[in-house]
PDB file of C-alpha atoms in Angstrom:
ATOM      1  CA  ASP A   1      91.655 128.735  83.143  1.00 76.00           C
ATOM      2  CA  GLN A   2      92.710 127.272  86.466  1.00 86.00           C
ATOM      3  CA  GLN A   3      90.731 128.565  89.413  1.00 94.00           C
ATOM      4  CA  VAL A   4      93.338 127.434  91.923  1.00 96.00           C
ATOM      5  CA  LYS A   5      96.998 128.211  91.324  1.00 96.00           C
ATOM      6  CA  GLN A   6     100.200 127.203  92.982  1.00 96.00           C
ATOM      7  CA  ASN A   7     102.881 129.323  91.387  1.00 93.00           C
ATOM      8  CA  SER A   8     105.896 127.646  92.949  1.00 96.00           C
ATOM      9  CA  PRO A   9     106.535 124.228  91.394  1.00 95.00           C
ATOM     10  CA  SER A  10     109.179 123.439  93.995  1.00 97.00           C
ATOM     11  CA  LEU A  11     110.533 124.499  97.362  1.00 97.00           C
ATOM     12  CA  SER A  12     113.618 123.417  99.231  1.00 98.00           C
ATOM     13  CA  VAL A  13     114.113 123.988 102.964  1.00 98.00           C
ATOM     14  CA  GLN A  14     116.452 122.820 105.666  1.00 98.00           C
ATOM     15  CA  GLU A  15     115.248 120.364 108.285  1.00 98.00           C
ATOM     16  CA  GLY A  16     113.954 122.190 111.351  1.00 97.00           C
ATOM     17  CA  ARG A  17     113.111 125.387 109.472  1.00 98.00           C
ATOM     18  CA  ILE A  18     109.700 126.618 108.377  1.00 98.00           C
ATOM     19  CA  SER A  19     108.193 125.597 105.038  1.00 98.00           C
ATOM     20  CA  ILE A  20     105.656 127.989 103.539  1.00 98.00           C
ATOM     21  CA  LEU A  21     103.589 126.814 100.597  1.00 98.00           C
ATOM     22  CA  ASN A  22     101.360 129.292  98.817  1.00 98.00           C
ATOM     23  CA  CYS A  23      98.136 129.050  96.876  1.00 98.00           C
ATOM     24  CA  ASP A  24      95.934 131.590  95.091  1.00 98.00           C
ATOM     25  CA  TYR A  25      92.373 131.243  93.863  1.00 97.00           C
ATOM     26  CA  THR A  26      90.083 133.267  91.644  1.00 96.00           C
ATOM     27  CA  ASN A  27      86.563 132.138  92.537  1.00 95.00           C
ATOM     28  CA  SER A  28      85.122 134.123  95.442  1.00 94.00           C
ATOM     29  CA  MET A  29      82.382 131.494  95.849  1.00 94.00           C
ATOM     30  CA  PHE A  30      84.815 128.951  97.263  1.00 95.00           C
ATOM     31  CA  ASP A  31      83.947 128.244 100.887  1.00 93.00           C
ATOM     32  CA  TYR A  32      86.335 125.449 101.750  1.00 95.00           C
ATOM     33  CA  PHE A  33      90.062 125.125 101.222  1.00 96.00           C
ATOM     34  CA  LEU A  34      92.133 122.028 101.580  1.00 96.00           C
ATOM     35  CA  TRP A  35      95.689 120.788 101.471  1.00 98.00           C
ATOM     36  CA  TYR A  36      96.652 117.331 100.326  1.00 98.00           C
ATOM     37  CA  LYS A  37     100.040 115.655 100.415  1.00 98.00           C
ATOM     38  CA  LYS A  38     101.229 113.177  97.812  1.00 97.00           C
ATOM     39  CA  TYR A  39     104.152 110.766  97.888  1.00 96.00           C
ATOM     40  CA  PRO A  40     105.396 109.140  94.653  1.00 93.00           C
ATOM     41  CA  ALA A  41     103.365 106.144  93.473  1.00 92.00           C
ATOM     42  CA  GLU A  42     100.626 106.864  96.016  1.00 95.00           C
ATOM     43  CA  GLY A  43      97.356 108.741  95.959  1.00 96.00           C
ATOM     44  CA  PRO A  44      97.060 112.119  97.686  1.00 97.00           C
ATOM     45  CA  THR A  45      96.196 112.105 101.387  1.00 97.00           C
ATOM     46  CA  PHE A  46      94.235 114.752 103.254  1.00 95.00           C
ATOM     47  CA  LEU A  47      96.339 117.057 105.411  1.00 97.00           C
ATOM     48  CA  ILE A  48      94.353 120.014 106.696  1.00 96.00           C
ATOM     49  CA  SER A  49      91.413 122.209 105.752  1.00 95.00           C
ATOM     50  CA  ILE A  50      89.923 125.611 106.504  1.00 95.00           C
ATOM     51  CA  SER A  51      86.509 127.115 105.896  1.00 94.00           C
ATOM     52  CA  SER A  52      85.999 130.643 104.652  1.00 94.00           C
ATOM     53  CA  ILE A  53      84.653 131.798 108.033  1.00 94.00           C
ATOM     54  CA  LYS A  54      88.089 131.296 109.588  1.00 94.00           C
ATOM     55  CA  ASP A  55      91.465 132.796 108.849  1.00 95.00           C
ATOM     56  CA  LYS A  56      93.621 130.185 110.533  1.00 97.00           C
ATOM     57  CA  ASN A  57      93.500 126.498 111.312  1.00 97.00           C
ATOM     58  CA  GLU A  58      96.179 124.554 113.113  1.00 97.00           C
ATOM     59  CA  ASP A  59      96.920 120.849 113.394  1.00 96.00           C
ATOM     60  CA  GLY A  60     100.189 119.984 115.067  1.00 97.00           C
ATOM     61  CA  ARG A  61     103.074 121.192 112.916  1.00 98.00           C
ATOM     62  CA  PHE A  62     100.714 122.277 110.143  1.00 98.00           C
ATOM     63  CA  THR A  63      98.908 125.615 110.003  1.00 98.00           C
ATOM     64  CA  VAL A  64      96.814 126.952 107.160  1.00 98.00           C
ATOM     65  CA  PHE A  65      96.193 130.685 106.810  1.00 98.00           C
ATOM     66  CA  LEU A  66      93.419 132.150 104.680  1.00 98.00           C
ATOM     67  CA  ASN A  67      93.321 135.716 103.381  1.00 97.00           C
ATOM     68  CA  LYS A  68      89.963 136.055 101.643  1.00 96.00           C
ATOM     69  CA  SER A  69      90.453 139.618 100.495  1.00 96.00           C
ATOM     70  CA  ALA A  70      93.629 138.595  98.687  1.00 97.00           C
ATOM     71  CA  LYS A  71      92.178 135.215  97.645  1.00 97.00           C
ATOM     72  CA  HIS A  72      95.298 133.617  99.030  1.00 97.00           C
ATOM     73  CA  LEU A  73      96.061 130.772 101.373  1.00 97.00           C
ATOM     74  CA  SER A  74      99.268 129.347 102.707  1.00 98.00           C
ATOM     75  CA  LEU A  75     100.396 126.216 104.478  1.00 98.00           C
ATOM     76  CA  HIS A  76     103.073 126.528 107.142  1.00 98.00           C
ATOM     77  CA  ILE A  77     105.012 123.505 108.327  1.00 98.00           C
ATOM     78  CA  VAL A  78     107.027 124.062 111.488  1.00 97.00           C
ATOM     79  CA  PRO A  79     109.461 122.485 112.049  1.00 97.00           C
ATOM     80  CA  SER A  80     109.978 120.830 108.684  1.00 98.00           C
ATOM     81  CA  GLN A  81     111.108 117.214 108.686  1.00 98.00           C
ATOM     82  CA  PRO A  82     112.629 115.073 105.906  1.00 97.00           C
ATOM     83  CA  GLY A  83     109.464 112.937 105.921  1.00 97.00           C
ATOM     84  CA  ASP A  84     107.517 116.024 104.845  1.00 98.00           C
ATOM     85  CA  SER A  85     109.214 115.847 101.444  1.00 98.00           C
ATOM     86  CA  ALA A  86     106.312 115.326  99.036  1.00 98.00           C
ATOM     87  CA  VAL A  87     104.118 117.154  96.547  1.00 97.00           C
ATOM     88  CA  TYR A  88     101.528 119.388  98.209  1.00 98.00           C
ATOM     89  CA  PHE A  89      98.267 120.204  96.478  1.00 97.00           C
ATOM     90  CA  CYS A  90      96.008 123.039  97.403  1.00 97.00           C
ATOM     91  CA  ALA A  91      92.290 122.560  96.628  1.00 97.00           C
ATOM     92  CA  ALA A  92      89.070 124.531  96.921  1.00 96.00           C
ATOM     93  CA  SER A  93      85.376 123.799  96.812  1.00 95.00           C
ATOM     94  CA  GLU A  94      82.027 125.576  97.120  1.00 93.00           C
ATOM     95  CA  ASP A  95      80.028 122.575  98.204  1.00 89.00           C
ATOM     96  CA  PHE A  96      82.246 119.509  98.641  1.00 89.00           C
ATOM     97  CA  ASN A  97      80.988 118.119  95.345  1.00 92.00           C
ATOM     98  CA  LYS A  98      83.234 119.869  92.854  1.00 94.00           C
ATOM     99  CA  PHE A  99      86.859 120.221  93.892  1.00 95.00           C
ATOM    100  CA  TYR A 100      89.458 122.344  92.145  1.00 96.00           C
ATOM    101  CA  PHE A 101      93.112 121.514  92.691  1.00 97.00           C
ATOM    102  CA  GLY A 102      96.264 123.497  92.056  1.00 96.00           C
ATOM    103  CA  SER A 103      99.202 122.140  90.093  1.00 96.00           C
ATOM    104  CA  GLY A 104     101.159 121.220  93.210  1.00 96.00           C
ATOM    105  CA  THR A 105     104.387 122.274  94.927  1.00 97.00           C
ATOM    106  CA  LYS A 106     107.154 119.756  95.401  1.00 97.00           C
ATOM    107  CA  LEU A 107     108.693 120.231  98.839  1.00 98.00           C
ATOM    108  CA  ASN A 108     112.178 118.933  99.553  1.00 98.00           C
ATOM    109  CA  VAL A 109     113.301 119.014 103.170  1.00 98.00           C
ATOM    110  CA  LYS A 110     117.038 118.561 103.413  1.00 97.00           C
ATOM    111  CA  PRO A 111     118.525 116.810 106.464  1.00 94.00           C
TER     112      PRO A 111
ATOM    113  CA  GLU B   1      91.844  97.831 105.958  1.00 85.00           C
ATOM    114  CA  ALA B   2      89.920 100.895 104.790  1.00 84.00           C
ATOM    115  CA  GLN B   3      90.889 101.633 101.220  1.00 94.00           C
ATOM    116  CA  VAL B   4      90.025 102.730  97.710  1.00 97.00           C
ATOM    117  CA  THR B   5      91.113 100.151  95.159  1.00 97.00           C
ATOM    118  CA  GLN B   6      91.692 100.980  91.519  1.00 97.00           C
ATOM    119  CA  ASN B   7      92.408  98.509  88.768  1.00 97.00           C
ATOM    120  CA  PRO B   8      94.450  98.190  86.720  1.00 97.00           C
ATOM    121  CA  ARG B   9      97.477 100.053  88.042  1.00 97.00           C
ATOM    122  CA  TYR B  10      98.960 100.412  84.557  1.00 97.00           C
ATOM    123  CA  LEU B  11      97.231 100.191  81.201  1.00 96.00           C
ATOM    124  CA  ILE B  12      98.476 100.642  77.657  1.00 96.00           C
ATOM    125  CA  THR B  13      95.869 100.649  74.929  1.00 95.00           C
ATOM    126  CA  VAL B  14      95.268 101.889  71.399  1.00 96.00           C
ATOM    127  CA  THR B  15      93.087 104.676  70.117  1.00 96.00           C
ATOM    128  CA  GLY B  16      89.428 103.769  69.933  1.00 96.00           C
ATOM    129  CA  LYS B  17      89.494 100.590  72.013  1.00 96.00           C
ATOM    130  CA  LYS B  18      86.918 100.881  74.792  1.00 97.00           C
ATOM    131  CA  LEU B  19      88.242 100.439  78.299  1.00 97.00           C
ATOM    132  CA  THR B  20      87.044 100.542  81.882  1.00 97.00           C
ATOM    133  CA  VAL B  21      89.012 101.488  84.967  1.00 98.00           C
ATOM    134  CA  THR B  22      87.425 100.074  88.087  1.00 98.00           C
ATOM    135  CA  CYS B  23      87.212 101.752  91.480  1.00 98.00           C
ATOM    136  CA  SER B  24      85.928 100.194  94.655  1.00 98.00           C
ATOM    137  CA  GLN B  25      85.816 101.464  98.245  1.00 97.00           C
ATOM    138  CA  ASN B  26      85.129  99.466 101.409  1.00 96.00           C
ATOM    139  CA  MET B  27      84.273 102.373 103.726  1.00 94.00           C
ATOM    140  CA  ASN B  28      80.569 102.713 102.880  1.00 94.00           C
ATOM    141  CA  HIS B  29      81.242 106.212 101.551  1.00 94.00           C
ATOM    142  CA  GLU B  30      78.426 108.028  99.799  1.00 93.00           C
ATOM    143  CA  TYR B  31      80.596 110.316  97.683  1.00 95.00           C
ATOM    144  CA  MET B  32      83.002 109.166  94.972  1.00 97.00           C
ATOM    145  CA  SER B  33      84.851 110.990  92.216  1.00 97.00           C
ATOM    146  CA  TRP B  34      87.427 110.623  89.461  1.00 98.00           C
ATOM    147  CA  TYR B  35      90.418 112.850  88.707  1.00 98.00           C
ATOM    148  CA  ARG B  36      93.167 112.979  86.165  1.00 98.00           C
ATOM    149  CA  GLN B  37      96.614 114.316  86.948  1.00 96.00           C
ATOM    150  CA  ASP B  38      98.695 115.925  84.224  1.00 95.00           C
ATOM    151  CA  PRO B  39     102.037 117.765  84.508  1.00 90.00           C
ATOM    152  CA  GLY B  40     101.567 121.447  85.231  1.00 88.00           C
ATOM    153  CA  LEU B  41      97.812 121.060  85.581  1.00 92.00           C
ATOM    154  CA  GLY B  42      97.492 119.244  88.867  1.00 92.00           C
ATOM    155  CA  LEU B  43      94.395 117.176  89.547  1.00 96.00           C
ATOM    156  CA  ARG B  44      91.303 117.885  87.496  1.00 97.00           C
ATOM    157  CA  GLN B  45      87.943 116.420  88.382  1.00 97.00           C
ATOM    158  CA  ILE B  46      86.236 114.327  85.704  1.00 98.00           C
ATOM    159  CA  TYR B  47      83.004 113.154  87.318  1.00 98.00           C
ATOM    160  CA  TYR B  48      81.594 112.790  90.794  1.00 97.00           C
ATOM    161  CA  SER B  49      78.764 110.874  92.431  1.00 96.00           C
ATOM    162  CA  MET B  50      76.918 111.929  95.564  1.00 93.00           C
ATOM    163  CA  ASN B  51      75.207 108.580  95.946  1.00 92.00           C
ATOM    164  CA  VAL B  52      73.933 105.543  94.060  1.00 93.00           C
ATOM    165  CA  GLU B  53      72.485 106.511  90.675  1.00 91.00           C
ATOM    166  CA  VAL B  54      73.464 110.177  91.216  1.00 93.00           C
ATOM    167  CA  THR B  55      76.367 111.385  89.080  1.00 96.00           C
ATOM    168  CA  ASP B  56      77.424 114.761  87.728  1.00 96.00           C
ATOM    169  CA  LYS B  57      80.134 116.314  85.602  1.00 97.00           C
ATOM    170  CA  GLY B  58      83.323 117.710  87.008  1.00 95.00           C
ATOM    171  CA  ASP B  59      85.667 120.084  85.259  1.00 94.00           C
ATOM    172  CA  VAL B  60      86.815 117.831  82.391  1.00 96.00           C
ATOM    173  CA  PRO B  61      84.108 115.232  81.627  1.00 97.00           C
ATOM    174  CA  GLU B  62      84.480 115.098  77.826  1.00 97.00           C
ATOM    175  CA  GLY B  63      85.333 111.634  76.545  1.00 97.00           C
ATOM    176  CA  TYR B  64      84.454 109.872  79.797  1.00 98.00           C
ATOM    177  CA  LYS B  65      81.450 108.078  81.238  1.00 98.00           C
ATOM    178  CA  VAL B  66      80.715 106.824  84.728  1.00 97.00           C
ATOM    179  CA  SER B  67      78.057 104.795  86.464  1.00 95.00           C
ATOM    180  CA  ARG B  68      77.143 104.262  90.109  1.00 97.00           C
ATOM    181  CA  LYS B  69      74.939 101.209  90.372  1.00 96.00           C
ATOM    182  CA  GLU B  70      76.253 100.176  93.770  1.00 96.00           C
ATOM    183  CA  LYS B  71      77.546 102.282  96.620  1.00 96.00           C
ATOM    184  CA  ARG B  72      81.011 100.722  96.661  1.00 97.00           C
ATOM    185  CA  ASN B  73      81.826 100.841  92.923  1.00 98.00           C
ATOM    186  CA  PHE B  74      82.378 103.761  90.584  1.00 98.00           C
ATOM    187  CA  PRO B  75      83.901 102.653  87.256  1.00 98.00           C
ATOM    188  CA  LEU B  76      85.360 105.104  84.740  1.00 98.00           C
ATOM    189  CA  ILE B  77      84.607 104.259  81.121  1.00 98.00           C
ATOM    190  CA  LEU B  78      86.448 105.512  78.065  1.00 97.00           C
ATOM    191  CA  GLU B  79      84.265 104.545  75.087  1.00 95.00           C
ATOM    192  CA  SER B  80      86.784 105.621  72.444  1.00 97.00           C
ATOM    193  CA  PRO B  81      90.096 106.558  74.057  1.00 97.00           C
ATOM    194  CA  SER B  82      92.333 109.092  72.372  1.00 97.00           C
ATOM    195  CA  PRO B  83      96.006 109.972  72.984  1.00 97.00           C
ATOM    196  CA  ASN B  84      95.037 113.147  74.858  1.00 96.00           C
ATOM    197  CA  GLN B  85      93.508 110.912  77.523  1.00 98.00           C
ATOM    198  CA  THR B  86      96.934 109.562  78.375  1.00 98.00           C
ATOM    199  CA  SER B  87      97.194 110.500  82.026  1.00 98.00           C
ATOM    200  CA  LEU B  88      97.391 109.364  85.644  1.00 97.00           C
ATOM    201  CA  TYR B  89      93.903 108.722  86.980  1.00 98.00           C
ATOM    202  CA  PHE B  90      92.768 108.763  90.598  1.00 98.00           C
ATOM    203  CA  CYS B  91      89.547 107.637  92.149  1.00 98.00           C
ATOM    204  CA  ALA B  92      88.512 109.128  95.490  1.00 97.00           C
ATOM    205  CA  SER B  93      85.742 108.723  98.042  1.00 97.00           C
ATOM    206  CA  SER B  94      84.533 110.540 101.128  1.00 95.00           C
ATOM    207  CA  PRO B  95      81.904 109.947 103.812  1.00 88.00           C
ATOM    208  CA  GLY B  96      79.728 112.786 102.555  1.00 76.00           C
ATOM    209  CA  THR B  97      78.845 113.696 106.129  1.00 79.00           C
ATOM    210  CA  PRO B  98      79.318 117.151 107.682  1.00 76.00           C
ATOM    211  CA  GLY B  99      82.774 117.569 109.137  1.00 75.00           C
ATOM    212  CA  ALA B 100      84.243 114.810 106.987  1.00 80.00           C
ATOM    213  CA  ARG B 101      83.290 115.676 103.434  1.00 82.00           C
ATOM    214  CA  GLU B 102      86.586 117.382 102.708  1.00 83.00           C
ATOM    215  CA  LYS B 103      88.560 114.264 103.574  1.00 89.00           C
ATOM    216  CA  LEU B 104      88.865 112.551 100.246  1.00 94.00           C
ATOM    217  CA  PHE B 105      90.420 109.100 100.332  1.00 96.00           C
ATOM    218  CA  PHE B 106      92.317 108.433  97.124  1.00 97.00           C
ATOM    219  CA  GLY B 107      93.259 105.234  95.387  1.00 97.00           C
ATOM    220  CA  SER B 108      96.849 104.587  94.296  1.00 96.00           C
ATOM    221  CA  GLY B 109      96.240 105.661  90.729  1.00 97.00           C
ATOM    222  CA  THR B 110      95.991 104.157  87.249  1.00 98.00           C
ATOM    223  CA  GLN B 111      98.584 105.179  84.684  1.00 97.00           C
ATOM    224  CA  LEU B 112      96.904 105.065  81.279  1.00 98.00           C
ATOM    225  CA  SER B 113      98.733 105.346  77.963  1.00 97.00           C
ATOM    226  CA  VAL B 114      96.708 105.613  74.751  1.00 97.00           C
ATOM    227  CA  LEU B 115      98.790 105.008  71.618  1.00 95.00           C
TER     228      LEU B 115
END
C-alpha cells in the first residue's frame, strides 16, 4: 500500500492564479517531505522541501505547508505561470535513504 | 556540466535475457539510487547505495540487482527480465551531506520494454 498519496491526478489553473497541490501520507515516522517537478522526457528535479519540525517553508513563488496531525502537506504556487505546467511529485523520507513518492499531479497552467 | 547519465535511453528486450542499465554521475555524490515509474504508482525505489560497496533494498527490489564498485557508477542489473519489469527507470544521486541530502539529481530515464 502506498505510504504517500496524491489523490488528484490533474489540476488546471489560470495563469496568475494560485495552484494548490495536495499530498497525504500514512507513516508518522517520516521526518522530511519533498516536492519534485517533472517535465516530459526529463528526470524529476528538486523543487522544495520541509522537515517535520516546521509547518511552512517558502522559496520564491513556492510554499510548502505541513500539517503533521492530519498527515497532509500541500504545495502552493503563486502566481502560477505557464512554465509551471509539469507533473509534481510529493515524496517523504525518514532518513534520506529510503524515499517514498506519490503518484504525481499533472498541473496545467493556462495562459 | 553536472549530470547523471543513464544508458541506454530506450531498450526493448525479451523475457529472460540478462540486461544492465548503466548510471554514472560526475558530481562526486556519495548517495545513489534507482527508481521505476509506472502509471498510477509514481516513482518506487528499487535499491539505494550510501557509498561504495554499501547497498540496500528499496521498496521494490525483487528481480533486480545492483553493485557499487566505484563512487560514480551504479548499474542496475536484471538477471532474468520479465514483462512486469516493463517500466520507465530513473537513476538518482545526491551529495549525502546535511542540508543537501534531499536534493536528488535524476537522470533522464531509461524506457525498458520486456516482451
